[in-house]
Structure formats: structure tokens, C-alpha cells
Amino acid sequence: MQNAKDTFYITLRSRLATVNPERTMMVRAVSRPGIFVQDAEAPMAQPLLDAFALNWTALAADVQLPAILTQMTCEIQYATAGTQNNAGLDRGRALEEMDYEVLKILYPYASQKMNYTQTPAAAMETMVFWSEPEFGPAVTIRDRLNRTVKVTVYAFQEQAEL
Amino acid sequence: MSTTAVTPLRALPAIGRRVRGYFAPVDRVHQQPTIFDPSANGQFAADAPPAPWVDLGWIENFARKSASKFGGMVTGSPATTQFQVRETVDATVSFRFKAWSKLSMALAAGSEHMNLIVPATGAAGNGSGSKGVAPVKLAAGSTATFLSLAASDADGFAAGSLVTVDVDYAGQTGYVGSGVFAACVQSAAAVNSDPDYIRRVSFNVARVASLATGATSGLVLAQPLIAGVPSSAMCVQPICGFIDREGGSFFQEWSALFLIEGQQGERIFFHYPRLQSTAGSAESATAMTAPLERIALSASFRALPVTDTNDGAAVVCFRSFLPSESTLV
């Protein structure tokens, strides 16, 4: 399952770097595309603004198939307060921009599963694929606009992963 | 002196999770189905059925019905039923294959099931596949998992590709196909005397795992051929997929075995020595996360009779029960 999670994250990160190269974040003094896996970073008091945070939540498995089909829910959370230059009055526009980027980086809804635990990363046998995004409502918390998008990610467990 | 005592339980309900399906070819020429003997093979490992049974995995929506009809011998006044007679013996079985493969697709379709041979350059288009690229002849030394080819011939294939392996069609009529009788040829004219026809319908297919080079060049197969060691008369052609049709006059016939494993170790088998399809190809969808759906192959069959050599009875299905080790029977 970890290979599928890694593949999903790296796929979205690579696509984001193409869709909007300007969306970057500074983490541990390194600038990188503005998307990260929540459970692979230090705990944060508040989510990073203007970046996408991936949270893995529900897990299910269909074991009645020739290969186990795992079904993992990924919640993509993001928030924005707009820009300082505009005193935050553009936060609605900023959120819309992130919504559009989510749509762009999720499509196509599949990617070759990769094993990133080795260098260079190795292509595996199957595809990781996911549902279309399910957008939650925009939630206002003080000066921030927040949204959570739910995506269900599927992957077959391969022999090499057992 | 006594052995370890068994403290038996009363007979318990059978609680199963799922049904597993196994299939084996029927020798149509000699009208010989594959018979499963539960007394000899009832405890086989579910992942490794005895030859020639092929494991087609867990199936769903398994439903079997007896369609036998009974009649009463009514006499007297007022009339009362004195005896019963069995007027017809009939049974059907239906289920869904979860996984798509050559075998599951062919079983569900019921008629001829064709391989899509990689087309020759410039070949005229055709609904079930056009004229294929030239086949290559097997060299000596092939096995069920290795196709020995001249190095120049092996170069024409790639690891990961699919191949069909069978003899040339040479004008014969009747059942054709190695390992499984895949079609019944009425006349050479009906199949255009196509030398590739048998490879087009053959079940003797596999995926190429890798290419072997050097002294023993050829194709290493990722799965064994259903017909076993290929004969030197066979040729190999690359294929890119499979196709079935709504139509055709041929009925495939298969022996089938269904297994339910109980939670206490008991086993229930349903063995149909002869099954023929009762419906054309159809699918059904199971919703995942919208709009994703898992597409299953729907299959339904009628059971045909065999003679039980123990008593000469004509039967269409055997149901057997192997109890768990701890229950009274």
C-alpha cells in the first residue's frame, strides 16, 4: 500500500510543478512544490497556507480477487487567506485557483505504480488509479478559506509487496 | 490401549465465505468429460487443483437450480398419488467471474472465442480480427513454459507480449484446437482454408515473460500452455487480445467444479461434468466509487448428463460434502 501512496503523492507533486510552478512551499529550508503528505511531516499547529496537504484516512481491501485490491481514502486539504498585497480580499479567487489545480493534477486518474524505496525508482506491474474528486464545501475560519477534497485511491497488491 | 480421543460435536451449519470455480476441458471427440473424484482428490489445496483443472478464482452470485421435473402416478377413486416418477433431469448454474481472462471470457461467452492475431501490414479489416502476421515454426526442445525458436524468429517477439501456439489448419473438419476443443469446423470453405484459423480460436495461449538468447533461443512463458508440451507441428503467432461474438453455432463444453470451504474445515463441492452455455456474452457492473465500476463477466450454463458408473444412473451434477474433523455425521 505504501508504494501506492507514494506513487499518488509523487504523481500529484510532479503534475503540480507543471500546472503551477509558482506554487511552492519552504519546508526545512528547502523550496519544493506546494504539496505534502501530512503524516510525513512534523506536526503543525495550523495547516500551511496555499499548499495541498494529503491525509490518508479510510482503508478497505477486497480480498476476493486474484490480487488484493486496496481502497484508500485520501483527503486533500488546503487553505488560503489570499495575498497580503490585496489584504486578503482575493482569498475567494485564490481558493478557486487551488480548486482548479486539484482538478488538473488529479487527471488522468491513474499512474504507473512505482517503488520509490529504491534509487532509481522502479516501475511496478500495475497501475494506481483513483476516483474523481469529491469537493467538500468551502469553510471559513477567521481569515482563511479551507476546503477538503476526497479522493479514493485504488491499487492491487503485487507479489513483490507481500 | 486407545488412541487420542475425539470429542465430537453435533453436526454444525456450514458457513462459507465465497465460492471458487475450477474448470477443465471436455474431450468432445470421445465425449469424455473431466471427472472429479472427491473421494480421491477432495482435500486438494484450493490454490493448486489437480490436473487438468484450471483455477478461475473466486466467483460471485453463484446460483444453481434444479430444473428436474417430477410427476405422480395417480390411481384410485378418489385419486391419490401412489408413486412418483422423475420425468426430466435438468439443472442450470449461473455466476459471475470477477476476473477477465481468456478462459473466463470464453466460458462466459459460450461460443467460439477468438484470439486477435496481430494483423499483417495492409490486411483488410474484419470484426473478429484481420489476417495475421506470418506464424513462426517451433524448433525442437519446447516445453509447456518455453517455446524454442530460431534466434531470428524469437527477435520478432517482445517480453510481455501474448502468443497463440497451435497447428496450422489443413482442411480438416470437426473439432479443432489443442488442449481444448475450441471450435467445430463444418468445412474448409467456411473458414476460408485459413492456415491461421486454429491459432485464432485456440486456448493454447500465454504471455511471454522474457526472451531467451544464446544456444537455446526462444520465448520463456509466464504461464504454462493449457495443452502442455507443444508438438513440433505447432507454430507461434503474436496476439493482442481476445474477442467473442453474439452469434455463432458452436457450443463450448466444459467440466466444472465449485468449492465452498466451510469455516470449520468442511468442504462442499458441486461438480458438473458437462456444462454448456445458455446465454450469450453479458456483463454486470458493481459500483466502486462513482463513476468507477468493477465489470464482471456473467455466465450461465445448462448441465448435461453423464452416466455414474457406480449404478448406471444418468446425472447432471454431483454434490459432495466432506465434513470437518470434529463433528458427528
PDB file of N, CA and C in Angstrom, chain B residues 135 137-138 164-170 172 176-178 194-200 202 204 230-237:
ATOM      1  N   PRO B 135       3.052 -16.771 -39.091  1.00  0.00           N
ATOM      2  CA  PRO B 135       3.476 -17.529 -37.894  1.00  0.00           C
ATOM      3  C   PRO B 135       4.918 -17.989 -38.029  1.00  0.00           C
ATOM      4  N   LYS B 137       7.645 -21.144 -36.870  1.00  0.00           N
ATOM      5  CA  LYS B 137       7.608 -22.558 -36.509  1.00  0.00           C
ATOM      6  C   LYS B 137       8.423 -22.819 -35.243  1.00  0.00           C
ATOM      7  N   LEU B 138       7.927 -23.722 -34.433  1.00  0.00           N
ATOM      8  CA  LEU B 138       8.665 -24.094 -33.229  1.00  0.00           C
ATOM      9  C   LEU B 138       9.872 -24.955 -33.596  1.00  0.00           C
ATOM     10  N   THR B 164      -0.206 -17.096 -29.380  1.00  0.00           N
ATOM     11  CA  THR B 164      -1.046 -18.275 -29.550  1.00  0.00           C
ATOM     12  C   THR B 164      -0.187 -19.342 -30.211  1.00  0.00           C
ATOM     13  N   VAL B 165      -0.326 -20.580 -29.738  1.00  0.00           N
ATOM     14  CA  VAL B 165       0.557 -21.668 -30.164  1.00  0.00           C
ATOM     15  C   VAL B 165      -0.315 -22.845 -30.580  1.00  0.00           C
ATOM     16  N   ASP B 166      -0.338 -23.145 -31.852  1.00  0.00           N
ATOM     17  CA  ASP B 166      -1.148 -24.294 -32.271  1.00  0.00           C
ATOM     18  C   ASP B 166      -0.753 -24.682 -33.687  1.00  0.00           C
ATOM     19  N   VAL B 167      -1.398 -25.749 -34.173  1.00  0.00           N
ATOM     20  CA  VAL B 167      -1.044 -26.267 -35.504  1.00  0.00           C
ATOM     21  C   VAL B 167      -1.714 -25.427 -36.587  1.00  0.00           C
ATOM     22  N   ASP B 168      -1.210 -25.580 -37.803  1.00  0.00           N
ATOM     23  CA  ASP B 168      -1.856 -24.946 -38.950  1.00  0.00           C
ATOM     24  C   ASP B 168      -3.180 -25.646 -39.232  1.00  0.00           C
ATOM     25  N   TYR B 169      -4.136 -24.880 -39.711  1.00  0.00           N
ATOM     26  CA  TYR B 169      -5.358 -25.507 -40.223  1.00  0.00           C
ATOM     27  C   TYR B 169      -5.030 -26.078 -41.592  1.00  0.00           C
ATOM     28  N   ALA B 170      -5.387 -27.348 -41.793  1.00  0.00           N
ATOM     29  CA  ALA B 170      -5.002 -28.021 -43.035  1.00  0.00           C
ATOM     30  C   ALA B 170      -6.199 -28.692 -43.702  1.00  0.00           C
ATOM     31  N   GLN B 172      -9.021 -29.857 -42.273  1.00  0.00           N
ATOM     32  CA  GLN B 172      -9.792 -30.837 -41.517  1.00  0.00           C
ATOM     33  C   GLN B 172     -11.154 -30.263 -41.109  1.00  0.00           C
ATOM     34  N   VAL B 176     -11.521 -28.655 -33.481  1.00  0.00           N
ATOM     35  CA  VAL B 176     -10.120 -28.239 -33.624  1.00  0.00           C
ATOM     36  C   VAL B 176      -9.692 -27.509 -32.359  1.00  0.00           C
ATOM     37  N   GLY B 177      -8.385 -27.445 -32.171  1.00  0.00           N
ATOM     38  CA  GLY B 177      -7.837 -26.743 -31.011  1.00  0.00           C
ATOM     39  C   GLY B 177      -7.077 -27.700 -30.122  1.00  0.00           C
ATOM     40  N   SER B 178      -5.888 -27.321 -29.717  1.00  0.00           N
ATOM     41  CA  SER B 178      -5.066 -28.170 -28.853  1.00  0.00           C
ATOM     42  C   SER B 178      -5.379 -27.887 -27.386  1.00  0.00           C
ATOM     43  N   ASP B 194      -8.138 -21.001 -44.011  1.00  0.00           N
ATOM     44  CA  ASP B 194      -7.123 -20.122 -43.402  1.00  0.00           C
ATOM     45  C   ASP B 194      -6.164 -20.941 -42.542  1.00  0.00           C
ATOM     46  N   PRO B 195      -4.904 -20.997 -42.865  1.00  0.00           N
ATOM     47  CA  PRO B 195      -3.966 -21.799 -42.042  1.00  0.00           C
ATOM     48  C   PRO B 195      -3.861 -21.285 -40.602  1.00  0.00           C
ATOM     49  N   ASP B 196      -4.265 -20.043 -40.364  1.00  0.00           N
ATOM     50  CA  ASP B 196      -4.185 -19.479 -39.007  1.00  0.00           C
ATOM     51  C   ASP B 196      -5.453 -19.746 -38.188  1.00  0.00           C
ATOM     52  N   TYR B 197      -6.456 -20.405 -38.792  1.00  0.00           N
ATOM     53  CA  TYR B 197      -7.756 -20.475 -38.113  1.00  0.00           C
ATOM     54  C   TYR B 197      -7.659 -21.144 -36.735  1.00  0.00           C
ATOM     55  N   ILE B 198      -6.933 -22.225 -36.647  1.00  0.00           N
ATOM     56  CA  ILE B 198      -6.874 -22.924 -35.348  1.00  0.00           C
ATOM     57  C   ILE B 198      -6.178 -22.050 -34.308  1.00  0.00           C
ATOM     58  N   ARG B 199      -5.117 -21.368 -34.704  1.00  0.00           N
ATOM     59  CA  ARG B 199      -4.447 -20.453 -33.756  1.00  0.00           C
ATOM     60  C   ARG B 199      -5.369 -19.288 -33.397  1.00  0.00           C
ATOM     61  N   ARG B 200      -6.293 -18.960 -34.270  1.00  0.00           N
ATOM     62  CA  ARG B 200      -7.214 -17.858 -33.983  1.00  0.00           C
ATOM     63  C   ARG B 200      -8.206 -18.245 -32.885  1.00  0.00           C
ATOM     64  N   SER B 202      -7.677 -20.952 -30.763  1.00  0.00           N
ATOM     65  CA  SER B 202      -7.016 -21.831 -29.792  1.00  0.00           C
ATOM     66  C   SER B 202      -7.026 -21.256 -28.363  1.00  0.00           C
ATOM     67  N   ASN B 204      -4.641 -22.361 -26.463  1.00  0.00           N
ATOM     68  CA  ASN B 204      -3.235 -22.575 -26.127  1.00  0.00           C
ATOM     69  C   ASN B 204      -2.484 -21.247 -26.260  1.00  0.00           C
ATOM     70  N   PRO B 230       4.195 -28.429 -26.399  1.00  0.00           N
ATOM     71  CA  PRO B 230       3.712 -28.271 -27.779  1.00  0.00           C
ATOM     72  C   PRO B 230       4.398 -29.252 -28.726  1.00  0.00           C
ATOM     73  N   SER B 231       3.660 -29.644 -29.750  1.00  0.00           N
ATOM     74  CA  SER B 231       4.250 -30.544 -30.749  1.00  0.00           C
ATOM     75  C   SER B 231       5.079 -29.730 -31.735  1.00  0.00           C
ATOM     76  N   SER B 232       5.945 -30.442 -32.443  1.00  0.00           N
ATOM     77  CA  SER B 232       6.824 -29.753 -33.399  1.00  0.00           C
ATOM     78  C   SER B 232       6.041 -29.228 -34.595  1.00  0.00           C
ATOM     79  N   ALA B 233       4.789 -29.663 -34.735  1.00  0.00           N
ATOM     80  CA  ALA B 233       3.985 -29.174 -35.860  1.00  0.00           C
ATOM     81  C   ALA B 233       3.348 -27.820 -35.563  1.00  0.00           C
ATOM     82  N   MET B 234       3.493 -27.362 -34.338  1.00  0.00           N
ATOM     83  CA  MET B 234       2.828 -26.109 -33.962  1.00  0.00           C
ATOM     84  C   MET B 234       3.640 -24.887 -34.376  1.00  0.00           C
ATOM     85  N   CYS B 235       2.920 -23.802 -34.551  1.00  0.00           N
ATOM     86  CA  CYS B 235       3.543 -22.520 -34.870  1.00  0.00           C
ATOM     87  C   CYS B 235       3.081 -21.484 -33.849  1.00  0.00           C
ATOM     88  N   VAL B 236       3.789 -20.388 -33.813  1.00  0.00           N
ATOM     89  CA  VAL B 236       3.513 -19.318 -32.850  1.00  0.00           C
ATOM     90  C   VAL B 236       3.136 -18.047 -33.600  1.00  0.00           C
ATOM     91  N   GLN B 237       2.130 -17.375 -33.115  1.00  0.00           N
ATOM     92  CA  GLN B 237       1.770 -16.061 -33.656  1.00  0.00           C
ATOM     93  C   GLN B 237       1.514 -15.107 -32.498  1.00  0.00           C
TER      94      GLN B 237
END
